[in-house]
Every structure is written in C-alpha cells, then in structure tokens.
PDB file of C-alpha atoms and ligand atoms in Angstrom:
ATOM      1  CA  MET A   5      -0.306  -0.291   0.135  1.00 97.00           C
ATOM      2  CA  ILE A   6       1.711   3.557  -1.515  1.00 98.00           C
ATOM      3  CA  ILE A   7       0.200   6.591   1.360  1.00 98.00           C
ATOM      4  CA  ALA A   8       1.270   9.516  -1.394  1.00 99.00           C
ATOM      5  CA  PRO A   9       0.478  13.151   0.226  1.00 99.00           C
ATOM      6  CA  SER A  10      -0.559  15.836  -2.042  1.00 98.00           C
ATOM      7  CA  LEU A  11       1.981  18.798  -2.087  1.00 98.00           C
ATOM      8  CA  LEU A  12      -1.419  20.688  -3.273  1.00 98.00           C
ATOM      9  CA  ALA A  13      -3.178  20.965   0.755  1.00 98.00           C
ATOM     10  CA  ALA A  14       1.178  21.468   2.482  1.00 98.00           C
ATOM     11  CA  ASP A  15       2.490  24.812   3.262  1.00 98.00           C
ATOM     12  CA  PHE A  16       2.757  27.176  -0.132  1.00 98.00           C
ATOM     13  CA  GLY A  17       5.536  29.466   1.283  1.00 98.00           C
ATOM     14  CA  ARG A  18       7.620  26.475   2.907  1.00 98.00           C
ATOM     15  CA  PHE A  19       7.250  24.083  -0.067  1.00 98.00           C
ATOM     16  CA  ALA A  20      11.141  22.826   0.647  1.00 98.00           C
ATOM     17  CA  SER A  21      11.070  22.364   4.350  1.00 98.00           C
ATOM     18  CA  GLU A  22       7.192  20.853   3.773  1.00 98.00           C
ATOM     19  CA  THR A  23       8.773  17.963   1.329  1.00 98.00           C
ATOM     20  CA  THR A  24      11.124  17.133   4.183  1.00 98.00           C
ATOM     21  CA  ARG A  25       8.362  17.229   7.029  1.00 98.00           C
ATOM     22  CA  ILE A  26       6.229  14.657   4.914  1.00 99.00           C
ATOM     23  CA  GLU A  27       8.797  12.364   4.146  1.00 98.00           C
ATOM     24  CA  LYS A  28       9.811  11.892   7.794  1.00 98.00           C
ATOM     25  CA  ALA A  29       6.522  11.358   8.363  1.00 98.00           C
ATOM     26  CA  GLY A  30       6.371   8.290   6.610  1.00 98.00           C
ATOM     27  CA  ALA A  31       4.881   9.379   3.322  1.00 98.00           C
ATOM     28  CA  ASP A  32       5.810   6.427   0.380  1.00 98.00           C
ATOM     29  CA  TRP A  33       5.124   8.871  -2.478  1.00 98.00           C
ATOM     30  CA  LEU A  34       4.815  12.667  -2.555  1.00 99.00           C
ATOM     31  CA  HIS A  35       2.479  13.852  -4.830  1.00 99.00           C
ATOM     32  CA  LEU A  36       2.381  16.403  -7.203  1.00 99.00           C
ATOM     33  CA  ASP A  37      -0.107  18.076  -8.913  1.00 99.00           C
ATOM     34  CA  ILE A  38       0.292  20.070 -12.123  1.00 99.00           C
ATOM     35  CA  MET A  39      -2.357  22.474 -12.907  1.00 98.00           C
ATOM     36  CA  ASP A  40      -2.330  24.583 -16.360  1.00 98.00           C
ATOM     37  CA  GLY A  41      -5.143  27.002 -16.073  1.00 98.00           C
ATOM     38  CA  HIS A  42      -6.704  25.125 -18.980  1.00 98.00           C
ATOM     39  CA  PHE A  43      -6.585  21.198 -18.952  1.00 98.00           C
ATOM     40  CA  VAL A  44      -8.270  22.811 -15.226  1.00 98.00           C
ATOM     41  CA  PRO A  45      -9.665  26.249 -13.603  1.00 98.00           C
ATOM     42  CA  ASN A  46      -6.529  26.763 -11.365  1.00 98.00           C
ATOM     43  CA  ILE A  47      -2.914  26.788 -11.558  1.00 98.00           C
ATOM     44  CA  SER A  48       0.068  25.263  -8.716  1.00 98.00           C
ATOM     45  CA  PHE A  49       3.160  25.040  -9.730  1.00 98.00           C
ATOM     46  CA  GLY A  50       5.691  23.889 -12.656  1.00 98.00           C
ATOM     47  CA  PRO A  51       9.514  22.034 -12.873  1.00 98.00           C
ATOM     48  CA  ARG A  52      11.048  25.016 -11.355  1.00 98.00           C
ATOM     49  CA  VAL A  53       9.400  24.743  -7.908  1.00 98.00           C
ATOM     50  CA  VAL A  54       9.644  20.877  -7.705  1.00 99.00           C
ATOM     51  CA  LYS A  55      13.182  20.345  -9.421  1.00 98.00           C
ATOM     52  CA  THR A  56      14.139  22.987  -5.918  1.00 98.00           C
ATOM     53  CA  ILE A  57      12.050  20.599  -3.494  1.00 98.00           C
ATOM     54  CA  ARG A  58      14.018  17.643  -5.189  1.00 98.00           C
ATOM     55  CA  PRO A  59      17.078  17.673  -2.927  1.00 98.00           C
ATOM     56  CA  PHE A  60      14.671  18.153   0.309  1.00 98.00           C
ATOM     57  CA  ALA A  61      14.221  14.557  -0.046  1.00 98.00           C
ATOM     58  CA  LYS A  62      14.403  11.140  -1.197  1.00 98.00           C
ATOM     59  CA  LEU A  63      10.770  10.242  -1.610  1.00 98.00           C
ATOM     60  CA  PHE A  64       9.488   9.386  -4.747  1.00 98.00           C
ATOM     61  CA  PHE A  65       7.635  11.842  -6.899  1.00 99.00           C
ATOM     62  CA  ASP A  66       4.347  11.214  -8.209  1.00 99.00           C
ATOM     63  CA  THR A  67       3.601  13.990 -10.821  1.00 98.00           C
ATOM     64  CA  HIS A  68      -0.134  14.325 -12.133  1.00 99.00           C
ATOM     65  CA  LEU A  69      -0.385  16.311 -15.116  1.00 99.00           C
ATOM     66  CA  MET A  70      -3.313  17.739 -15.202  1.00 98.00           C
ATOM     67  CA  CYS A  71      -2.444  20.321 -18.642  1.00 98.00           C
ATOM     68  CA  SER A  72      -4.364  20.618 -22.331  1.00 98.00           C
ATOM     69  CA  ARG A  73      -0.187  20.391 -23.404  1.00 98.00           C
ATOM     70  CA  PRO A  74       2.039  17.836 -21.588  1.00 98.00           C
ATOM     71  CA  GLU A  75       4.166  17.501 -24.129  1.00 98.00           C
ATOM     72  CA  ILE A  76       6.118  20.467 -23.607  1.00 98.00           C
ATOM     73  CA  LEU A  77       6.455  19.787 -19.976  1.00 98.00           C
ATOM     74  CA  LEU A  78       7.975  15.832 -20.105  1.00 98.00           C
ATOM     75  CA  GLU A  79      11.758  17.198 -20.249  1.00 98.00           C
ATOM     76  CA  PRO A  80      11.089  19.669 -18.017  1.00 98.00           C
ATOM     77  CA  PHE A  81      10.042  18.160 -15.245  1.00 99.00           C
ATOM     78  CA  ALA A  82      11.770  14.766 -16.324  1.00 98.00           C
ATOM     79  CA  GLU A  83      15.349  16.910 -15.732  1.00 98.00           C
ATOM     80  CA  ALA A  84      13.038  18.531 -12.423  1.00 98.00           C
ATOM     81  CA  GLY A  85      13.993  14.585 -10.964  1.00 98.00           C
ATOM     82  CA  VAL A  86      10.558  13.048 -10.504  1.00 99.00           C
ATOM     83  CA  ASP A  87       9.980   9.058 -11.411  1.00 99.00           C
ATOM     84  CA  GLN A  88       6.412   9.424 -12.957  1.00 99.00           C
ATOM     85  CA  MET A  89       4.101  11.303 -14.822  1.00 99.00           C
ATOM     86  CA  ASN A  90       0.630  10.519 -15.127  1.00 99.00           C
ATOM     87  CA  ILE A  91      -0.773  11.994 -18.210  1.00 98.00           C
ATOM     88  CA  HIS A  92      -4.984  12.296 -18.693  1.00 99.00           C
ATOM     89  CA  VAL A  93      -6.939   9.696 -20.455  1.00 98.00           C
ATOM     90  CA  GLU A  94      -8.993  12.663 -21.739  1.00 98.00           C
ATOM     91  CA  LEU A  95      -6.142  13.814 -24.357  1.00 98.00           C
ATOM     92  CA  GLY A  96      -7.419  10.689 -26.669  1.00 98.00           C
ATOM     93  CA  GLU A  97      -4.582  10.276 -29.638  1.00 96.00           C
ATOM     94  CA  GLN A  98      -1.860  11.768 -28.206  1.00 98.00           C
ATOM     95  CA  VAL A  99      -1.843   8.598 -25.128  1.00 98.00           C
ATOM     96  CA  THR A 100       0.536   6.759 -27.029  1.00 98.00           C
ATOM     97  CA  SER A 101       2.893   9.557 -28.028  1.00 98.00           C
ATOM     98  CA  LEU A 102       3.415  10.800 -24.531  1.00 98.00           C
ATOM     99  CA  ILE A 103       3.195   7.439 -23.346  1.00 98.00           C
ATOM    100  CA  TRP A 104       5.881   6.393 -25.270  1.00 98.00           C
ATOM    101  CA  LYS A 105       8.112   9.909 -24.455  1.00 98.00           C
ATOM    102  CA  ILE A 106       7.600   9.056 -20.630  1.00 98.00           C
ATOM    103  CA  ARG A 107       9.367   5.518 -21.909  1.00 98.00           C
ATOM    104  CA  GLN A 108      11.844   7.390 -23.580  1.00 98.00           C
ATOM    105  CA  LEU A 109      12.333   9.833 -20.825  1.00 98.00           C
ATOM    106  CA  GLY A 110      13.484   6.817 -18.528  1.00 98.00           C
ATOM    107  CA  LYS A 111      10.604   7.804 -16.165  1.00 98.00           C
ATOM    108  CA  LYS A 112       6.807   5.546 -14.598  1.00 98.00           C
ATOM    109  CA  VAL A 113       3.863   6.424 -16.627  1.00 98.00           C
ATOM    110  CA  GLY A 114       0.615   6.842 -14.841  1.00 99.00           C
ATOM    111  CA  LEU A 115      -2.827   7.310 -17.314  1.00 99.00           C
ATOM    112  CA  ALA A 116      -5.484   9.646 -14.885  1.00 99.00           C
ATOM    113  CA  ILE A 117      -9.055   9.388 -15.609  1.00 99.00           C
ATOM    114  CA  ASN A 118     -11.757  11.777 -15.107  1.00 98.00           C
ATOM    115  CA  PRO A 119     -14.676  10.952 -13.333  1.00 98.00           C
ATOM    116  CA  PRO A 120     -17.305  11.413 -16.159  1.00 98.00           C
ATOM    117  CA  THR A 121     -14.642   9.067 -18.589  1.00 98.00           C
ATOM    118  CA  ALA A 122     -16.090   5.976 -19.327  1.00 98.00           C
ATOM    119  CA  ILE A 123     -12.695   3.600 -17.926  1.00 98.00           C
ATOM    120  CA  SER A 124     -13.348   1.573 -21.371  1.00 98.00           C
ATOM    121  CA  HIS A 125     -10.795   3.603 -22.305  1.00 98.00           C
ATOM    122  CA  ILE A 126      -7.649   3.252 -20.772  1.00 98.00           C
ATOM    123  CA  GLN A 127      -8.352  -0.292 -21.683  1.00 98.00           C
ATOM    124  CA  PRO A 128      -6.117   0.075 -24.409  1.00 98.00           C
ATOM    125  CA  TYR A 129      -3.264   1.236 -22.826  1.00 98.00           C
ATOM    126  CA  LEU A 130      -2.989  -1.304 -19.440  1.00 98.00           C
ATOM    127  CA  GLY A 131       0.095  -3.214 -20.915  1.00 98.00           C
ATOM    128  CA  GLN A 132       1.564  -0.290 -21.003  1.00 98.00           C
ATOM    129  CA  ILE A 133       1.474   1.600 -17.933  1.00 98.00           C
ATOM    130  CA  ASP A 134       2.947   1.184 -14.367  1.00 98.00           C
ATOM    131  CA  SER A 135      -0.178   3.382 -12.879  1.00 98.00           C
ATOM    132  CA  VAL A 136      -3.817   4.026 -13.292  1.00 98.00           C
ATOM    133  CA  LEU A 137      -5.328   7.278 -11.981  1.00 99.00           C
ATOM    134  CA  ILE A 138      -8.717   6.972 -11.007  1.00 98.00           C
ATOM    135  CA  MET A 139     -10.003  10.261  -9.840  1.00 99.00           C
ATOM    136  CA  THR A 140     -12.420  10.554  -7.684  1.00 99.00           C
ATOM    137  CA  VAL A 141     -13.014  13.918  -7.674  1.00 98.00           C
ATOM    138  CA  ASN A 142     -13.437  16.362 -11.103  1.00 98.00           C
ATOM    139  CA  PRO A 143      -9.647  17.882 -11.105  1.00 98.00           C
ATOM    140  CA  GLY A 144      -8.759  20.997 -10.525  1.00 98.00           C
ATOM    141  CA  PHE A 145      -9.100  22.186  -6.428  1.00 98.00           C
ATOM    142  CA  GLY A 146      -7.995  20.251  -3.069  1.00 98.00           C
ATOM    143  CA  GLY A 147     -10.823  19.636  -0.090  1.00 98.00           C
ATOM    144  CA  GLN A 148     -13.398  18.498  -2.895  1.00 98.00           C
ATOM    145  CA  GLU A 149     -15.729  15.616  -1.711  1.00 98.00           C
ATOM    146  CA  PHE A 150     -15.486  12.000  -3.064  1.00 98.00           C
ATOM    147  CA  ILE A 151     -17.325  10.902  -5.586  1.00 98.00           C
ATOM    148  CA  HIS A 152     -19.161   7.658  -5.256  1.00 98.00           C
ATOM    149  CA  GLU A 153     -20.123   6.634  -8.512  1.00 98.00           C
ATOM    150  CA  THR A 154     -16.295   5.924  -9.159  1.00 98.00           C
ATOM    151  CA  LEU A 155     -15.900   3.190  -6.996  1.00 98.00           C
ATOM    152  CA  PRO A 156     -16.915   0.573  -9.285  1.00 98.00           C
ATOM    153  CA  LYS A 157     -13.894   1.195 -12.168  1.00 98.00           C
ATOM    154  CA  ILE A 158     -11.376   0.532  -9.311  1.00 98.00           C
ATOM    155  CA  GLN A 159     -13.614  -2.796  -9.084  1.00 98.00           C
ATOM    156  CA  GLN A 160     -12.955  -3.092 -13.067  1.00 98.00           C
ATOM    157  CA  ALA A 161      -8.797  -1.715 -13.417  1.00 98.00           C
ATOM    158  CA  HIS A 162      -8.582  -4.666 -10.257  1.00 98.00           C
ATOM    159  CA  ALA A 163     -10.118  -7.038 -12.518  1.00 98.00           C
ATOM    160  CA  TRP A 164      -8.628  -6.264 -15.736  1.00 98.00           C
ATOM    161  CA  ARG A 165      -5.263  -6.416 -14.278  1.00 98.00           C
ATOM    162  CA  ARG A 166      -6.154  -9.628 -12.923  1.00 97.00           C
ATOM    163  CA  GLU A 167      -7.075 -10.877 -15.723  1.00 97.00           C
ATOM    164  CA  HIS A 168      -5.054  -9.668 -17.837  1.00 97.00           C
ATOM    165  CA  LYS A 169      -1.871 -11.395 -15.548  1.00 97.00           C
ATOM    166  CA  LEU A 170      -0.339  -7.342 -15.211  1.00 98.00           C
ATOM    167  CA  SER A 171       1.029  -5.469 -12.548  1.00 97.00           C
ATOM    168  CA  TYR A 172      -0.162  -1.401 -12.636  1.00 98.00           C
ATOM    169  CA  ARG A 173      -0.654   0.034  -9.053  1.00 98.00           C
ATOM    170  CA  ILE A 174      -4.229   1.234  -9.065  1.00 98.00           C
ATOM    171  CA  GLY A 175      -4.182   4.728  -7.723  1.00 99.00           C
ATOM    172  CA  VAL A 176      -7.155   6.915  -6.649  1.00 99.00           C
ATOM    173  CA  ASP A 177      -7.279  10.808  -6.055  1.00 99.00           C
ATOM    174  CA  GLY A 178      -9.137  13.471  -4.742  1.00 98.00           C
ATOM    175  CA  GLY A 179     -11.587  13.374  -0.999  1.00 98.00           C
ATOM    176  CA  ILE A 180      -9.525  10.279   0.038  1.00 99.00           C
ATOM    177  CA  ASN A 181     -10.231  10.587   3.531  1.00 98.00           C
ATOM    178  CA  PHE A 182      -9.888   7.550   6.499  1.00 98.00           C
ATOM    179  CA  ALA A 183     -13.473   6.253   5.543  1.00 98.00           C
ATOM    180  CA  THR A 184     -13.248   7.106   1.456  1.00 98.00           C
ATOM    181  CA  ALA A 185      -9.779   5.388   1.615  1.00 98.00           C
ATOM    182  CA  ALA A 186     -11.075   1.581   3.272  1.00 98.00           C
ATOM    183  CA  GLU A 187     -13.926   1.972   0.800  1.00 98.00           C
ATOM    184  CA  CYS A 188     -11.240   2.694  -2.384  1.00 98.00           C
ATOM    185  CA  ALA A 189      -9.068  -0.657  -0.495  1.00 98.00           C
ATOM    186  CA  ARG A 190     -11.786  -2.526  -0.398  1.00 98.00           C
ATOM    187  CA  ALA A 191     -12.734  -2.037  -4.441  1.00 98.00           C
ATOM    188  CA  GLY A 192      -9.371  -2.533  -5.438  1.00 98.00           C
ATOM    189  CA  ALA A 193      -7.352   0.416  -4.852  1.00 98.00           C
ATOM    190  CA  ASP A 194      -3.781   0.506  -3.851  1.00 98.00           C
ATOM    191  CA  THR A 195      -2.265   4.069  -3.848  1.00 98.00           C
ATOM    192  CA  PHE A 196      -3.697   6.142  -1.933  1.00 98.00           C
ATOM    193  CA  ILE A 197      -3.523   9.978  -2.699  1.00 99.00           C
ATOM    194  CA  SER A 198      -5.001  12.211  -0.279  1.00 99.00           C
ATOM    195  CA  GLY A 199      -4.015  16.211   0.720  1.00 98.00           C
ATOM    196  CA  THR A 200      -6.912  17.877   2.715  1.00 98.00           C
ATOM    197  CA  SER A 201      -7.886  15.201   4.927  1.00 98.00           C
ATOM    198  CA  LEU A 202      -3.977  14.488   6.154  1.00 98.00           C
ATOM    199  CA  PHE A 203      -2.410  17.833   6.241  1.00 98.00           C
ATOM    200  CA  GLU A 204      -6.102  18.886   8.356  1.00 98.00           C
ATOM    201  CA  GLN A 205      -4.969  16.069  11.357  1.00 98.00           C
ATOM    202  CA  ARG A 206      -2.626  17.222  14.123  1.00 98.00           C
ATOM    203  CA  SER A 207       0.073  15.028  13.174  1.00 98.00           C
ATOM    204  CA  LEU A 208       1.085  13.985  10.062  1.00 98.00           C
ATOM    205  CA  LYS A 209       2.999  11.447  10.886  1.00 98.00           C
ATOM    206  CA  ALA A 210      -0.287   9.473  12.560  1.00 98.00           C
ATOM    207  CA  ALA A 211      -2.582  10.557   9.642  1.00 98.00           C
ATOM    208  CA  ILE A 212      -0.293   8.643   7.721  1.00 98.00           C
ATOM    209  CA  ALA A 213       0.320   5.975   9.246  1.00 98.00           C
ATOM    210  CA  LYS A 214      -3.332   5.429  10.183  1.00 98.00           C
ATOM    211  CA  MET A 215      -4.593   5.438   6.557  1.00 98.00           C
ATOM    212  CA  ARG A 216      -1.942   3.023   5.905  1.00 98.00           C
ATOM    213  CA  LYS A 217      -3.249   0.368   8.771  1.00 98.00           C
ATOM    214  CA  ILE A 218      -7.211   1.456   7.364  1.00 98.00           C
ATOM    215  CA  ALA A 219      -5.762   0.428   3.478  1.00 98.00           C
ATOM    216  CA  ASP A 220      -3.850  -2.333   5.065  1.00 98.00           C
ATOM    217  CA  LYS A 221      -7.068  -4.121   7.089  1.00 98.00           C
ATOM    218  CA  ASN A 222      -9.529  -3.369   3.658  1.00 98.00           C
ATOM    219  CA  ALA A 223      -7.533  -4.608   0.935  1.00 97.00           C
ATOM    220  CA  VAL A 224      -8.637  -7.024  -1.280  1.00 91.00           C
ATOM    221  CA  ALA A 225      -7.970 -10.261  -1.019  1.00 69.00           C
ATOM    222  CA  ASN A 226      -5.456 -11.777  -2.926  1.00 50.00           C
ATOM    223  CA  GLY A 227      -5.969  -8.443  -4.276  1.00 48.00           C
ATOM    224  CA  LEU A 228      -1.772  -7.719  -4.450  1.00 49.00           C
ATOM    225  CA  ASP A 229      -0.472 -11.105  -4.966  1.00 44.00           C
ATOM    226  CA  PHE A 230      -1.296 -11.837  -8.299  1.00 42.00           C
ATOM    227  CA  ASN A 231       1.819 -11.658 -10.680  1.00 43.00           C
ATOM    228  CA  HIS A 232       1.953  -7.992  -9.168  1.00 44.00           C
ATOM    229  CA  GLN A 233       5.420  -6.355  -8.953  1.00 45.00           C
ATOM    230  CA  PRO A 234       4.855  -3.290  -6.766  1.00 47.00           C
ATOM    231  CA  LEU A 235       7.538  -0.739  -8.120  1.00 45.00           C
ATOM    232  CA  PRO A 236      10.139   1.109  -5.689  1.00 46.00           C
ATOM    233  CA  THR A 237       9.192   3.424  -2.978  1.00 53.00           C
ATOM    234  CA  GLY A 238      12.431   5.315  -3.204  1.00 60.00           C
ATOM    235  CA  HIS A 239      13.535   8.129  -5.775  1.00 68.00           C
ATOM    236  CA  ALA A 240      15.450   6.717  -8.610  1.00 58.00           C
ATOM    237  CA  GLY A 241      17.428   9.971  -9.283  1.00 51.00           C
ATOM    238  CA  ALA A 242      16.995  12.532 -11.860  1.00 44.00           C
TER     239      ALA A 242
HETATM  240  C1  DX5 B 313      -7.436  17.178  -7.957  1.00 77.18           C
HETATM  241  C2  DX5 B 313      -5.456  16.927  -7.449  1.00 77.18           C
HETATM  242  C3  DX5 B 313      -5.780  15.650  -6.049  1.00 77.18           C
HETATM  243  C4  DX5 B 313      -6.027  16.556  -4.714  1.00 77.18           C
HETATM  244  C5  DX5 B 313      -6.147  15.717  -3.725  1.00 77.18           C
HETATM  245  O1  DX5 B 313      -7.331  18.473  -8.812  1.00 77.18           O
HETATM  246  O2  DX5 B 313      -5.761  16.048  -8.177  1.00 77.18           O
HETATM  247  O3  DX5 B 313      -4.484  15.306  -6.237  1.00 77.18           O
HETATM  248  O4  DX5 B 313      -4.674  17.780  -4.432  1.00 77.18           O
HETATM  249  O5  DX5 B 313      -6.665  16.712  -2.971  1.00 77.18           O
HETATM  250  P1  DX5 B 313      -7.419  16.567  -0.934  1.00 77.18           P
HETATM  251  O6  DX5 B 313      -7.252  15.236  -0.743  1.00 77.18           O
HETATM  252  O7  DX5 B 313      -7.449  17.605  -0.691  1.00 77.18           O
HETATM  253  O8  DX5 B 313      -8.772  16.077  -2.529  1.00 77.18           O
HETATM  254 ZN1   ZN B 314      -3.910  14.182  -7.730  1.00 77.18          ZN
END
C-alpha cells in the first residue's frame, strides 16, 4: 500500500521544508499536482518549483499533469527529477505518443482518468503503464468531496489487472479520507493520494500511519499477490 500526500494541501510558503516533513512523516510517495489553468480551471506550480524541492527528500515524486499540452512539460519535469508522470486519458489520440515519450525519458508512466470518462478508455493502454490514477473528484482543486460513483471503476481496473496478469498500481485521487480510503481499498485500490484530510490532522505522521493501516485492513484478498511487482518507493535519481 502506498500513501501519497499531495503537496497541494501543504503550506505554499514552505514547500522545501514541507517536503522534508512529509518524508519524515512516513509517506511513500509525494504527489505533485500540476495544473495549467486550461485543462483545469486552476494553476498550481511548475518544474522549477519541483526542481527546487527535489533535494529536500528522497521520496518517489509522482507528478500528476492536469495539462492540455503535457508534451511541453515532460522534459522539464524529467530534468527536475520526478520519478513518475501521470497524463490524462482525456487527451485522446496523443496518449500513445505521450506514454512513449515518458518512457524514453526513463520515467514511470501513469494514466489518469476523470470521473465522467468511461473506464473502457484506459483499457487499450493497460499493458504499457505503471499506474492507473482513478480520479475520485473532478480535478482542479483540493478539498472536494469524494464521488462514490467512481468505485466501480476501481473494481474494473482491479479485475482487468488480474485477468490480464498485469502489475500496474491502482491509485485513487480526490476526497480520500479515512472512510473513503477504506471503501477504495475494498474496491481494489493500492495507492492513496490524499491532501486535505491528511494535512488537517494534528499529526501528519499519525494520519499517514492510520491511513496505511486502514488501507491494509481493507485490502481486497489476493489483490496484490497476483504477479504484482510493486514499484520501488524510493527516488531512483534524476
Ligand atoms: C485534484 C488533485 C488531487 C488533490 C487531492 O485536482 O489531483 O491530487 O490535491 O486533494 P484532496 O485530498 O484535498 O482532495
Ligand atoms: Zn492529483
């Protein structure tokens, strides 16, 4: 089980020390939400910021590109030292070449899918990716409420993984708190992105430990033992 706090919910005035704090609190990954003001109606931060915080933790940097033109950002983020880049399946015919470019840069590939998009859209790519990122809110802002209608998509991604003997991770992103993490784990998720709910707790360390415990306890039986090779959680280097 991977617990990945989102930097979006951290203190924007102290990203460097927040990065260290997140690592010390026991996180597995750091989730970096990149918003371009076009694919989503909000702007967050870019490669320069990520490059600046990179030396402050050895954590696996998981980048979520909510961007209409991710092709212009792949190289800068690779140079900034991220470990994985998630692009959105809603980009349509560009997806194949984006996956290829991310691989060429030597990075892990994730494919994100928005709540209104049918899960069938990710099926053609499942053999080519390291992670599926099932959006459980409409992307753009932290602190939104979990959309329960996305749960069957987690189950489907999990069923396909077994059926085709694949090993991609199944991530959930948006409105993940202790209760919704349990529901997602029961549906087959193994990677939990969480911003607001983790950071609003008094102790981030205790919150991460609690979420991991809940995820473990509710994990689908045999959900992770079927030819599943978890990704390394540590940073592999820029
Ligand atoms: C939503 C982002 C999420 C978000 C999660 O656009 O992709 O990663 O930061 O934050 P919470 O947990 O606050 O929904
Ligand atoms: Zn995200």
